[in-house]
Tab-separated table of C-alpha atoms in Angstrom:
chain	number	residue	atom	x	y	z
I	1	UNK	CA	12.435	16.298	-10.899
I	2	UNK	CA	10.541	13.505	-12.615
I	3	UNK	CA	7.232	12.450	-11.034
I	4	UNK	CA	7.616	8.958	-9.753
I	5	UNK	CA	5.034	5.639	-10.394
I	6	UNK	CA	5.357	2.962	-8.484
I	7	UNK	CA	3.633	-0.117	-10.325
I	8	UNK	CA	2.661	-2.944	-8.032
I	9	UNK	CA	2.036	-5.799	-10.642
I	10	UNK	CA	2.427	-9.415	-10.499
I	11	UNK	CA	3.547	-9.888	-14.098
I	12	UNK	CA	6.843	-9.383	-14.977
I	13	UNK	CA	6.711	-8.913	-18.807
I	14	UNK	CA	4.058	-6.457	-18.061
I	15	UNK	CA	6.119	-4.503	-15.672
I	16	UNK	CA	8.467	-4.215	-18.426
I	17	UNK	CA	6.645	-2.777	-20.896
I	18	UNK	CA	5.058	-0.472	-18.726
I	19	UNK	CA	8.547	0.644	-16.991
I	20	UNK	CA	9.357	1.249	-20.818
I	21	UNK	CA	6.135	3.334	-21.634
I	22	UNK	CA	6.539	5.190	-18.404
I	23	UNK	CA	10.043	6.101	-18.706
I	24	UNK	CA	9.959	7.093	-22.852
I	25	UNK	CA	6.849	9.342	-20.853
I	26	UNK	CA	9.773	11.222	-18.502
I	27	UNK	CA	8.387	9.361	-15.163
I	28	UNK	CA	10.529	7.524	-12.615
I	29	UNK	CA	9.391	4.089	-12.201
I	30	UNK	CA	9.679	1.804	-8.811
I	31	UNK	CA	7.607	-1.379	-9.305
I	32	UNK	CA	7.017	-4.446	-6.920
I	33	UNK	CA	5.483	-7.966	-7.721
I	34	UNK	CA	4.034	-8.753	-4.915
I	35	UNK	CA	1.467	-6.777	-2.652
I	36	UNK	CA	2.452	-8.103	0.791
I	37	UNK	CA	5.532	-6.226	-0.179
I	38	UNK	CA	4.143	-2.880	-1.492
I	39	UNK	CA	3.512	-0.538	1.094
I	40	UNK	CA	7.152	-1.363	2.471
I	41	UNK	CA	8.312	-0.193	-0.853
I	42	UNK	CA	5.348	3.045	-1.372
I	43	UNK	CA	6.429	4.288	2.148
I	44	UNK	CA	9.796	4.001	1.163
I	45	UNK	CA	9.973	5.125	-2.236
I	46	UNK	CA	7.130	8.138	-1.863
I	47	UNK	CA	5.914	7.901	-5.402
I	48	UNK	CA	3.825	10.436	-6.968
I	49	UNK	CA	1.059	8.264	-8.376
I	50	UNK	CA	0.731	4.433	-7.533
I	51	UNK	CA	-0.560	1.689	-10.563
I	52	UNK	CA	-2.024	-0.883	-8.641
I	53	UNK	CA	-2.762	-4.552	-9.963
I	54	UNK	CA	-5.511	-6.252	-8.204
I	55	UNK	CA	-4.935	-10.049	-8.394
I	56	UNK	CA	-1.772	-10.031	-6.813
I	57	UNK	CA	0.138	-12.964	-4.635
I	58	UNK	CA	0.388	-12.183	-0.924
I	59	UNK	CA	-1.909	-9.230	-0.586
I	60	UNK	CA	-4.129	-8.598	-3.140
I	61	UNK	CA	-5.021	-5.102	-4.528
I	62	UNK	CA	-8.516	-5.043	-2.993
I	63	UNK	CA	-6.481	-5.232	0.279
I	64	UNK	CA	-3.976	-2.905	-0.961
I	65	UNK	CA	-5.724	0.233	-1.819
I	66	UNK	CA	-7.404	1.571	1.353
I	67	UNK	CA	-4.178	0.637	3.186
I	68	UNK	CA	-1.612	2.621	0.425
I	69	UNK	CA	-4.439	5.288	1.261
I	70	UNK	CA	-3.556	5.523	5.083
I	71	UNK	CA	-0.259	5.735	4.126
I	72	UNK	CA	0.227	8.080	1.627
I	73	UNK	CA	-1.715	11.084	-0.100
I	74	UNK	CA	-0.598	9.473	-3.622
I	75	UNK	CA	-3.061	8.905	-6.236
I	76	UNK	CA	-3.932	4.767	-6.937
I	77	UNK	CA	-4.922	3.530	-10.255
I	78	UNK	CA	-6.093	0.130	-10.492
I	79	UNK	CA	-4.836	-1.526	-13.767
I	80	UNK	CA	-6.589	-4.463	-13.707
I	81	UNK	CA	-7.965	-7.741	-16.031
I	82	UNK	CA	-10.624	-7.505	-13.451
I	83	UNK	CA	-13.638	-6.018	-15.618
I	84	UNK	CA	-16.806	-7.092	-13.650
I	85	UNK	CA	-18.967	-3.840	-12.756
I	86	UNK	CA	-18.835	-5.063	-8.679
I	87	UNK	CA	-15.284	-5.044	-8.875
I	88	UNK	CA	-14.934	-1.543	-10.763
I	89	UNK	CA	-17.413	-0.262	-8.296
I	90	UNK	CA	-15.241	-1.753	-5.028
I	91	UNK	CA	-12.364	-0.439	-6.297
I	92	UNK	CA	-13.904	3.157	-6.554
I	93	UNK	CA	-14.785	2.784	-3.291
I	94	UNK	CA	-11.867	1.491	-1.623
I	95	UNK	CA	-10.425	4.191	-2.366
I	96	UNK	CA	-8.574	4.231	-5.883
I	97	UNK	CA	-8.576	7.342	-7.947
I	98	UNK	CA	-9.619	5.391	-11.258
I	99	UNK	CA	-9.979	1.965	-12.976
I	100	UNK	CA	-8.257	0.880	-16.340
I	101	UNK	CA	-8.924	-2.590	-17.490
I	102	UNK	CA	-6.208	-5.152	-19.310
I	103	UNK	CA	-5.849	-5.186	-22.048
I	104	UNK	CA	-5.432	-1.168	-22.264
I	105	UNK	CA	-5.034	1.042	-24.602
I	106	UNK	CA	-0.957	2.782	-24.055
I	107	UNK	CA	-1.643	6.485	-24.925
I	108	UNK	CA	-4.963	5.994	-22.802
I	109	UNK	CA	-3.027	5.259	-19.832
I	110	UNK	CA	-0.746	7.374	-20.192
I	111	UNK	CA	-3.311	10.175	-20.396
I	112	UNK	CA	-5.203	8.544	-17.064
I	113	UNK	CA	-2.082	9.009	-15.404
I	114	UNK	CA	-1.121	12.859	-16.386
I	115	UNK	CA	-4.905	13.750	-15.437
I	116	UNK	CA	-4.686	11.953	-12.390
I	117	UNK	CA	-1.446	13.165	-11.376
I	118	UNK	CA	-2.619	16.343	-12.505
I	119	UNK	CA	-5.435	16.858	-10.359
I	120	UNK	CA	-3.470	15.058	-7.332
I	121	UNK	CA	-0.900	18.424	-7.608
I	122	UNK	CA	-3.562	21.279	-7.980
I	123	UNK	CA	-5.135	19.710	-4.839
I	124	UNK	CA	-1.419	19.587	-2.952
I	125	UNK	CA	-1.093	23.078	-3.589
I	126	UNK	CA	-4.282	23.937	-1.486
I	127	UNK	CA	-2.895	21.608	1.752
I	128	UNK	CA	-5.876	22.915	3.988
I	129	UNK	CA	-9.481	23.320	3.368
I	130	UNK	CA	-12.037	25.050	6.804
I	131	UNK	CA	-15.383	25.614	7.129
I	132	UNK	CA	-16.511	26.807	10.352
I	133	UNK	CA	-14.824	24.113	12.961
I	134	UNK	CA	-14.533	21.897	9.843
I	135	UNK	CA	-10.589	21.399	8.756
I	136	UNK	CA	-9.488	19.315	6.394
I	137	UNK	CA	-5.807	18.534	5.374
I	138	UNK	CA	-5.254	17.591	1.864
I	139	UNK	CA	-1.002	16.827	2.431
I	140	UNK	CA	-1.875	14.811	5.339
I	141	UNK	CA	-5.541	13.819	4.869
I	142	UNK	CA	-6.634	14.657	8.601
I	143	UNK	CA	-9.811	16.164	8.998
I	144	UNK	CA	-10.334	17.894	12.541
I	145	UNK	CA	-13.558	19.196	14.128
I	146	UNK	CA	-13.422	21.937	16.646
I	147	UNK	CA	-9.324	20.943	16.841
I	148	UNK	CA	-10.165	16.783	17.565
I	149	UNK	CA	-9.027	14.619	14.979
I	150	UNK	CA	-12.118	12.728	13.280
I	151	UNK	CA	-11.836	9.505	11.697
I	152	UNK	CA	-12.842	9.142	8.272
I	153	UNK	CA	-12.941	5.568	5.556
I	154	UNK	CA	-10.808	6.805	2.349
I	155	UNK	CA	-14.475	6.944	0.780
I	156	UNK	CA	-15.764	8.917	3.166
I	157	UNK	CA	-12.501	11.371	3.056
I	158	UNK	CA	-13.337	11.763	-0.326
């Protein structure tokens, strides 16, 4: 089965050549152009790794990212023209997994993704971490102390 990406971008041309990069790559590709739409299509879709565009019309990605994060244990990578340090730095800590900035560099991306998507399935394969009264669930992202659930930021999860 073919890992699926959904990319939430705003542009279409760009959606096109990355649906085209993607696909020549072996992945399934969703994608959605506008972000007060995306989580409708992430939850129903369930893709493997999500891009995720920033400046986006209805919702934008800054929005987007700890929200696809509640929702799903999928990896976010923020492809962005956004290239200001304070908004590589929110990014990171809203949640997303890494930051690529437009214009990008194909075979880079590509290799973002497989690492990313990489990492994302040794950690499935673990599910549940415990220390003590500590347990953390890495399918579901729960994390329960003496058997009550504990509320944690995506940052903080991580």
């Amino acid at each position: 089965m073919k890992p699926k990406i959904a990319i939430v971008e705003d542009e279409p041309q760009l959606v096109g050549i990355l649906t085209y990069l993607l696909a020549d790559e072996g992945y399934e590709v969703v994608s959605v152009l506008r972000g007060d739409t995306a989580l409708a299509t992430i939850e129903k879709e369930k893709p493997d790794l999500v891009l995720l565009d920033i400046m986006l019309p209805g919702t934008d990605g800054f929005e987007l990212c700890p929200a696809i994060r509640r929702r799903t244990t999928a990896p976010v990578i923020v492809l962005t023209a956004r290239k200001e340090q304070e908004d590589i730095i929110r990014g990171l800590e809203l949640g997303s997994d890494d930051y690529l900035t437009k214009p990008f560099n194909n075979k880079e991306l590509v290799l973002r993704i497989a690492r990313v998507l990489g990492r994302s399935r040794k950690e499935a394969t673990s599910e549940r971490i415990g220390y003590g009264e500590l347990s953390l669930d890495q399918t579901t992202r729960e994390v329960t102390v003496a058997g009550r659930p504990v509320s944690l930021t995506p940052t903080e999860y991580n």
